[in-house]
Structure formats: C-alpha cells, structure tokens
Coordinates of C-alpha atoms and ligand atoms in Angstrom, one line a residue:
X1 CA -2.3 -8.6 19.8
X2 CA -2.3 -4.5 20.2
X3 CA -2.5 -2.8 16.7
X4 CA -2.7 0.7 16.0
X5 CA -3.5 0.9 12.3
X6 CA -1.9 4.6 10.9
X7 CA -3.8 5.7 7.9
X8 CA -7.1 4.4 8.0
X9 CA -8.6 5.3 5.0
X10 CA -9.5 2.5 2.9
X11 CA -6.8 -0.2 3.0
X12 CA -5.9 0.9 6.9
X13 CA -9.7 0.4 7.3
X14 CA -10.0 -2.9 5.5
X15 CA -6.8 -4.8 7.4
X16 CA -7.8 -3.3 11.0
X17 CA -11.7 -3.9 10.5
X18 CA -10.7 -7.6 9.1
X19 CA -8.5 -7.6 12.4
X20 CA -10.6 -6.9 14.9
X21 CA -12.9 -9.6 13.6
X22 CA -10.5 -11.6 15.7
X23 CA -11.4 -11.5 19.6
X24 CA -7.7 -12.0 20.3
X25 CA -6.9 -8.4 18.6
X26 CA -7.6 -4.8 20.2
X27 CA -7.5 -2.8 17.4
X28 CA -7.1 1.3 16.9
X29 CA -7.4 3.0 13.7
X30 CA -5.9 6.4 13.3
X31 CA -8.2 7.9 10.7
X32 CA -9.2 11.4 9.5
X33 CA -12.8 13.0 10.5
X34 CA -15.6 12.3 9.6
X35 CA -14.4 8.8 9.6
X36 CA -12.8 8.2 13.0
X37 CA -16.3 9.6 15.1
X38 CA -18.4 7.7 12.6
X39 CA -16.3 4.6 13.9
X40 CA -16.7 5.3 17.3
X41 CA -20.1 6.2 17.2
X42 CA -21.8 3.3 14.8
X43 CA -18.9 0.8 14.1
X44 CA -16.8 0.2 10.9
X45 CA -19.0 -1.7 8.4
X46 CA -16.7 -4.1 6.0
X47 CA -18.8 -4.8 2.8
X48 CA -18.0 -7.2 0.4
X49 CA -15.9 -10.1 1.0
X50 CA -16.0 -9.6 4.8
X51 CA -19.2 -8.7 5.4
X52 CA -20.0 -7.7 8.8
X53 CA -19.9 -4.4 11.3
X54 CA -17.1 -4.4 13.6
X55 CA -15.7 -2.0 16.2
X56 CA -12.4 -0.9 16.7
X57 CA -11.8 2.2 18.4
X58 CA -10.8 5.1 16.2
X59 CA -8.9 8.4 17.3
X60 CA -7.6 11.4 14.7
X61 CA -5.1 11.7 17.4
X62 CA -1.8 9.3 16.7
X63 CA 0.3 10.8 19.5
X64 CA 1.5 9.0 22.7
X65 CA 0.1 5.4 21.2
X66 CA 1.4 1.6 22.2
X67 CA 1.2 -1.7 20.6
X68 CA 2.6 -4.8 19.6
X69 CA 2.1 -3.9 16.2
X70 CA 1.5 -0.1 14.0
X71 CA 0.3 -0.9 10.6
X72 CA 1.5 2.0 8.5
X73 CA -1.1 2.7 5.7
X74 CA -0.9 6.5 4.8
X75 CA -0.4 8.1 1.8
X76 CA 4.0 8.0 0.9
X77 CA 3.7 11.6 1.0
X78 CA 3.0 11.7 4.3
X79 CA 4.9 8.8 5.3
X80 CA 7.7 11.5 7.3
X81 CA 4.5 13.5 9.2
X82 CA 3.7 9.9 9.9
X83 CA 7.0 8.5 11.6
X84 CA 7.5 11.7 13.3
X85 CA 4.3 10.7 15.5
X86 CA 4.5 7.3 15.6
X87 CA 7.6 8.1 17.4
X88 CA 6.2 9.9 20.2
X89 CA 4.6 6.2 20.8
X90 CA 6.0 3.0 21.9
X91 CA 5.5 -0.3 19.1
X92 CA 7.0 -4.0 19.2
X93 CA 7.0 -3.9 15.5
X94 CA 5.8 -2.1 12.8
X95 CA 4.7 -3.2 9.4
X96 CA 4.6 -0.4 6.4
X97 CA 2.0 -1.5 3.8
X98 CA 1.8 1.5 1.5
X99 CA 2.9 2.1 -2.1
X100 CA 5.8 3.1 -3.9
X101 CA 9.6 2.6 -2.4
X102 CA 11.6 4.0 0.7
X103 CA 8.8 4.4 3.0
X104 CA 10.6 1.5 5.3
X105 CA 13.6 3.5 5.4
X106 CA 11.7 6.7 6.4
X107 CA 10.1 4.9 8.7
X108 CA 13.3 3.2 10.5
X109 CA 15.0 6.4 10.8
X110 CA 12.8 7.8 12.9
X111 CA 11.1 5.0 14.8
X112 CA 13.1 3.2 17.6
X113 CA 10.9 0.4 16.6
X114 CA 12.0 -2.9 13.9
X115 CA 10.2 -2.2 10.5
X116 CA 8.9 -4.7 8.5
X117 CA 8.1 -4.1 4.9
X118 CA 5.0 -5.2 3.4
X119 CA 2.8 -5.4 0.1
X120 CA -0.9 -5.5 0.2
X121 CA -3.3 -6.4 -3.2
X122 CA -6.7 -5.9 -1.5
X123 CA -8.8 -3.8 -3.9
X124 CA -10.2 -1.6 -1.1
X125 CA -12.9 1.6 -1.3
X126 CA -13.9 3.9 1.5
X127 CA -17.5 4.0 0.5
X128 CA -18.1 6.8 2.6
X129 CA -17.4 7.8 6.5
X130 CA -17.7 4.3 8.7
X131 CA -17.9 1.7 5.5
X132 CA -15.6 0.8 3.1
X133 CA -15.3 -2.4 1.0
X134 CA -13.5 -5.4 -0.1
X135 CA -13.4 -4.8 -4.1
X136 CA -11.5 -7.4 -5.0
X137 CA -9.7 -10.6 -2.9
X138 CA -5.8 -9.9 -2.0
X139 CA -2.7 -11.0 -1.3
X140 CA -0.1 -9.4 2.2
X141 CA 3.4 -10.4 1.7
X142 CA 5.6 -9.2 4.3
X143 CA 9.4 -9.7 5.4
X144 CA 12.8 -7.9 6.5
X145 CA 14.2 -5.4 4.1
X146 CA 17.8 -6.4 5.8
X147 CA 19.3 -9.0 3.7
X148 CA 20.0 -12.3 6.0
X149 CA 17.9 -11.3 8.9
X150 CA 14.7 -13.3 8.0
X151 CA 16.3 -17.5 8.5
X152 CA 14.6 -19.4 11.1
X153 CA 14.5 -18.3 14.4
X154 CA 16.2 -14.6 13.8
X155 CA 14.0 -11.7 15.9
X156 CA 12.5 -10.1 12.3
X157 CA 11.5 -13.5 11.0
X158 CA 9.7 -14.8 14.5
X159 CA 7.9 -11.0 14.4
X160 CA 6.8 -11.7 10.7
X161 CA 6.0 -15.2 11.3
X162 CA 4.0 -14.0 14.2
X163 CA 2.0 -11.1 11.8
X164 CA 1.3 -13.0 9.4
X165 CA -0.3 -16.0 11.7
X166 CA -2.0 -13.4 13.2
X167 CA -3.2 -12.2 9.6
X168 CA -4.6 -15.0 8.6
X169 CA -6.2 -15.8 11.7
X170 CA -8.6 -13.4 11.0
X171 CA -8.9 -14.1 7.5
X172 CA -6.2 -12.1 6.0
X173 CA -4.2 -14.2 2.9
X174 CA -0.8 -13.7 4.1
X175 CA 2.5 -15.0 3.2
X176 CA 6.5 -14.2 4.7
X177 CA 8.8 -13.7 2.2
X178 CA 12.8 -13.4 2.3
X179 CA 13.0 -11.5 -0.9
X180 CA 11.1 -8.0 0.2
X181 CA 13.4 -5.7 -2.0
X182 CA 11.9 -7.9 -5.1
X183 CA 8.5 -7.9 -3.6
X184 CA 8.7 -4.0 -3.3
X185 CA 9.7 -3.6 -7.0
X186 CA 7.1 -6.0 -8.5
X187 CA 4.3 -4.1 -6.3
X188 CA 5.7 -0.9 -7.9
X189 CA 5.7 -2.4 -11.1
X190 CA 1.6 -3.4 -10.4
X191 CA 0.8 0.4 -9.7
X192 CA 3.6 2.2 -11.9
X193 CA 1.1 0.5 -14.5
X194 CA -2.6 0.0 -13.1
X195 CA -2.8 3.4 -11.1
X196 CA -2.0 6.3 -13.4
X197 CA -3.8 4.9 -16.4
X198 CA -7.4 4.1 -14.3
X199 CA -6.6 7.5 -12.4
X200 CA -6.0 9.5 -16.0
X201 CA -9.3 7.6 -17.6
X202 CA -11.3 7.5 -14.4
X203 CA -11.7 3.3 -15.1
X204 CA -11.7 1.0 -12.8
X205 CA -8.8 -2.1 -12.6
X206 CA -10.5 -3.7 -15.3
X207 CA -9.6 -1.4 -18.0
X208 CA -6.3 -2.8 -18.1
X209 CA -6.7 -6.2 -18.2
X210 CA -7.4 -5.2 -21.7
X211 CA -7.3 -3.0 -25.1
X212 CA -5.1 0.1 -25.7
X213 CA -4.6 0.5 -22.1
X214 CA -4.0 -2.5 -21.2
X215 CA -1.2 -2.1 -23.4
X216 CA 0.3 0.9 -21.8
X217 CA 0.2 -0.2 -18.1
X218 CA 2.1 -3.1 -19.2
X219 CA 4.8 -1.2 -20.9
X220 CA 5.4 0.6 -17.5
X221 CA 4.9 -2.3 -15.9
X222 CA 7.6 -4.2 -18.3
X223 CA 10.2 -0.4 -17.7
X224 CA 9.6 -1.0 -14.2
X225 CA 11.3 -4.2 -14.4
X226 CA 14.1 -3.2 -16.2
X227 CA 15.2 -0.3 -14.0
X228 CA 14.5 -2.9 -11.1
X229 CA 17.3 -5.4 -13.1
X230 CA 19.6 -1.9 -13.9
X231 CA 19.1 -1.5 -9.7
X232 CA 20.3 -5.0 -9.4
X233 CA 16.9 -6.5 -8.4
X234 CA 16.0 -9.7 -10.3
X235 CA 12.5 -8.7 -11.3
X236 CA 11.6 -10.4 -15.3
X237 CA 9.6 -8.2 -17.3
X238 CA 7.5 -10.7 -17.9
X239 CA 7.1 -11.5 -14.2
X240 CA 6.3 -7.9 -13.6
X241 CA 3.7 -7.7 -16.1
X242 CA 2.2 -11.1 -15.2
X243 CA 1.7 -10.1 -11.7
X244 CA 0.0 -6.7 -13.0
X245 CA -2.4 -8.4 -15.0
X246 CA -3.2 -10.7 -12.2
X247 CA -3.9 -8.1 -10.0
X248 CA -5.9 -6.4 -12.6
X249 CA -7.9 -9.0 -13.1
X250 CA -8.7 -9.8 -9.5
X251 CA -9.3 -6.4 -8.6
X252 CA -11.2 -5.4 -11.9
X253 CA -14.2 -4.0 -9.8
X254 CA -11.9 -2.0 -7.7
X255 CA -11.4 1.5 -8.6
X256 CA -7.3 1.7 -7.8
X257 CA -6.1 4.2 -4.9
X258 CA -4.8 6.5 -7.4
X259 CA -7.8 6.8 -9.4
X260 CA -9.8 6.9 -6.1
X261 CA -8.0 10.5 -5.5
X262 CA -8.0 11.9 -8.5
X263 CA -11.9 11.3 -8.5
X264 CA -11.6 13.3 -5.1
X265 CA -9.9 16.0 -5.9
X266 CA -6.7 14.7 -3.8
X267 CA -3.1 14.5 -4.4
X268 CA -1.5 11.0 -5.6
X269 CA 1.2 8.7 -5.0
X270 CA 2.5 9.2 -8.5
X271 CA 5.8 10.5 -7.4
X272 CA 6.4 7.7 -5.3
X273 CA 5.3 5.2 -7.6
X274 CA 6.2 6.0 -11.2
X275 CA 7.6 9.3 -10.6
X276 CA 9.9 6.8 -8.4
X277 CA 10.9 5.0 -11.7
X278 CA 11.7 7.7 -13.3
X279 CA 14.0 9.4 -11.0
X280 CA 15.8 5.7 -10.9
X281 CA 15.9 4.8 -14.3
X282 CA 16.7 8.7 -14.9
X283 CA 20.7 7.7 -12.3
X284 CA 20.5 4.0 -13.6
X285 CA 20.8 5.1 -17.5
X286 CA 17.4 3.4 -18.4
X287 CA 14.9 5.1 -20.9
X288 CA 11.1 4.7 -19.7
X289 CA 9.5 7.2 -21.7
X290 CA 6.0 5.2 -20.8
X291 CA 6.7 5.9 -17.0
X292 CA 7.9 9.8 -17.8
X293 CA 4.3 10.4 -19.8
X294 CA 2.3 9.1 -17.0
X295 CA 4.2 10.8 -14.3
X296 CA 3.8 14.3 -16.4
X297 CA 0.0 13.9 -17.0
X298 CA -0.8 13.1 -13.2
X299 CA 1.6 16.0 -11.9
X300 CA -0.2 18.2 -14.8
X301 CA -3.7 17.2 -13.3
X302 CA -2.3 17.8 -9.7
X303 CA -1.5 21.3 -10.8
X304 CA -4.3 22.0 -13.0
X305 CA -7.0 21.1 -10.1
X306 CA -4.8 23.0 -7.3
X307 CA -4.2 19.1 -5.5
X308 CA -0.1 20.3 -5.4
X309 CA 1.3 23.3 -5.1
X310 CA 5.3 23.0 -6.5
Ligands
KPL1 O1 -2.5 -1.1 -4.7 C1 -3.4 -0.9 -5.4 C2 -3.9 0.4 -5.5 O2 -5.0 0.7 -5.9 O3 -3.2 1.3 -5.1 C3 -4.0 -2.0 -6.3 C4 -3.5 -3.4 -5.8 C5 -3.6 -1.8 -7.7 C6 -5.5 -2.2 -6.2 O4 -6.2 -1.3 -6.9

C-alpha cells in the first residue's frame, strides 16, 4: 500500500515509521523542517515500543501527491490549509486521526476522496528532529462517519477493513468500528480531560490517573458525556471517564500533545477539543463550567505567550 502521512510530527511519525516497517508499504511523511531532511538524510528512529530506524521518504512539500491511503495527522487548526492541498493530490482513501470533532467533514468537503474517521491512543513524543517515541502502547479505531455505510461488503467498510489489516500487519492494534460518531465523542471526552490539565501543570498523563487533578479531568471528561447524550450520542459518563482513566494510565509516561505545545511555545487544540464542548453544550443547554475554566486558562496562556493572536 501507498501512504502519504500529512502531519508528521509525532503521532504522523509514529503510524508512518511503524508502517513502513512493513515491506508491503511505501510510505511518505509530510513533515515540517528540520524533521523531513533529518528523515531523508539519516532515517526516522522509532524508540520505545518499536524500536528500530526505518526510512520512509519525507518531503515539506504536500502538493501534487498519490496514494492508496493519506493519513491526516495535523494539528485541527490547520486541518482546512491541510484539505486544501491534499486536494491538489489524488488518494483512494483517507483516514483523519487527529483530535477534537469536525475535521472529517472539513476534510470531505474539499477532498474528492472517501474519508474515514479515526481515533488514535498511542502516547507519542517527537524527541527531537528524525526520532520520536512510543510513550505508551495504543489503541486505532477507525470506521465511516455515514450511518449504514459500514455492513459487510459496502465500499467504506472493505477500505476500513483493508486499513486496518494493513495496521496491524505492521504492528499497529487496530480495530473497525460502526459507531464512529461515539468513538469521536469518547476520544474527546479522553483529551477534553487529560490535555488541558497536564498542558496547564506541565505533568505528564500520569497526573490524572490520580489526586486533585485527576479529579478535574474526570469532571470534563464526565461534561463531555453529557453534552455527547444532549447531542444525541449514547456516550455514559461513566464510560467516558473509564476510558480516560484507562488511557491515562497506559499512557502515564507520555507527556499529552497538548501539554507537548504548550512546553514549546505552540498553539493548542483546545478550541477543538474542549473549547469544542463548550460551544456545544453552550446550543445544547448543558452547563460545563469544568470544560469553560480549562478552555479560558489555555486561551489565556495562548495569549499571554503570543501562541494566538485573536
Ligand atoms: O491523544 C492524546 C494526546 O496527547 O493528544 C492522548 C491519547 C491523551 C495521549 O496523550
């Protein structure tokens, strides 16, 4: 299989290094400098779990590309720059597996391409420019967005059945799921509580398996769930919260993506994660004054440090 991985900073760099692993898989990661020549000049070192230099070919340049398969990995903010040039390209299939909601449908208006929706638990770190490591062991769930288009046989479940062979072929835990739209909430629910409190604290995951902050990722975990319920997606709160502190816990060592740019100086995801909920639970009716703290403390950082300008 062709892939063109979009995004490779740590998660993009993790899935494509893991893929190309496989012989069966050319692999091309679309990545920022220094990053891309380090690639091209001395190979993409996986630490950790998959220990092992591997090399895909890396360009900055995402223009004019084809594959079977784009793995969209960039930042939600930049998820429209990003469908703008894929579409200049030609794809069988891609597969968005960012964070926070509506990327897929970004994606699909612009791409004349079928998109696939997808979650990804990897903890992953860019260590620095060519390296970047496996923190903690994950989980890819991926599926159709369209209700009733993923029974046997239809032409999004054979491409997701496909992917996620292909996936764990090269070691990847993958599974297909029918129920993406709950998939997508209970992912948000994961970083709407682990990413602004380790990003605010500077912690890693493990902070919140535990302890006063444990306490308040779970309560935006748990408001996540209900504006998810107000939405009409059947998402428990205890289900929500279960599956944060699972990935918590199997991703203690990983410092979350959130945290990661804050460290750097960098804009977040927060208003796609729980500046997301917000907005939601602001139309929906729902109070989620956990989720409107967090969001007003990461935006207040963003300003403060000059990572956003509005
Ligand atoms: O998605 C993540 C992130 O850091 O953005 C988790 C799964 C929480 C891993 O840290």
């Amino acid at each position: 299989m062709e892939v063109v991985v979009f995004g490779a900073g740590s998660l993009g760099s993790l899935v494509g290094g893991t893929l190309t692993r496989v012989d069966e898989h050319t692999v091309t990661l679309v990545a920022r400098e220094p990053h891309a020549s380090t690639i091209r000049a001395s190979g993409l070192q996986l630490s950790g779990e998959f220990g092992q230099t591997v090399t895909p070919d890396a360009t900055t340049d995402g223009r004019n590309l084809e594959a079977d398969l784009a793995i969209v990995t960039v930042k939600s903010f930049d998820t429209p720059a990003a469908a703008e040039t894929l579409a200049t390209g030609a794809f069988d299939t891609v597969l968005s597996l960012q964070n926070g909601m509506g990327n897929e449908e970004t994606l699909a208006a612009a791409i004349d391409a079928p998109v696939l929706a997808g979650t990804a638990t990897y903890g992953a770190v860019l260590q620095e420019p060519g390296v970047v490591e496996c923190t903690g062991p994950g989980k890819i769930v991926l599926g159709s967005l369209e209700e009733g288009s993923t029974g046997n046989g239809s032409n999004s479940s054979t491409r997701a059945t496909s992917i996620e062979a292909a996936f764990e072929r090269a070691g990847l835990e993958t599974v297909v799921a029918d129920d993406m739209s709950r998939r997508l909430w209970t992912k948000l629910a994961i970083n709407a509580g682990i990413n602004p409190v380790t990003a605010l604290t500077g912690t890693t995951n493990e902070a919140v398996t535990s302890g006063p902050a444990g306490e308040l990722a779970r309560e935006a975990a748990r408001e996540t769930a209900r504006v998810a319920q107000a939405a009409g997606v059947s998402l428990r709160e205890r289900d929500a919260v279960a599956a944060m502190d699972n990935v918590a816990t199997e991703t203690a060592a990983n410092t979350s993506s959130m945290a990661q740019d804050v460290a750097a100086g960098r804009r977040t995801e927060i208003d796609s994660i729980n500046g997301y909920v917000v907005d939601q639970a602001a139309a929906l009716g729902v109070d989620v004054p956990t989720n409107r703290v967090l969001t007003t403390l990461v935006r207040t950082w963003e300003r403060g440090s000059g990572a956003r300008s509005d």
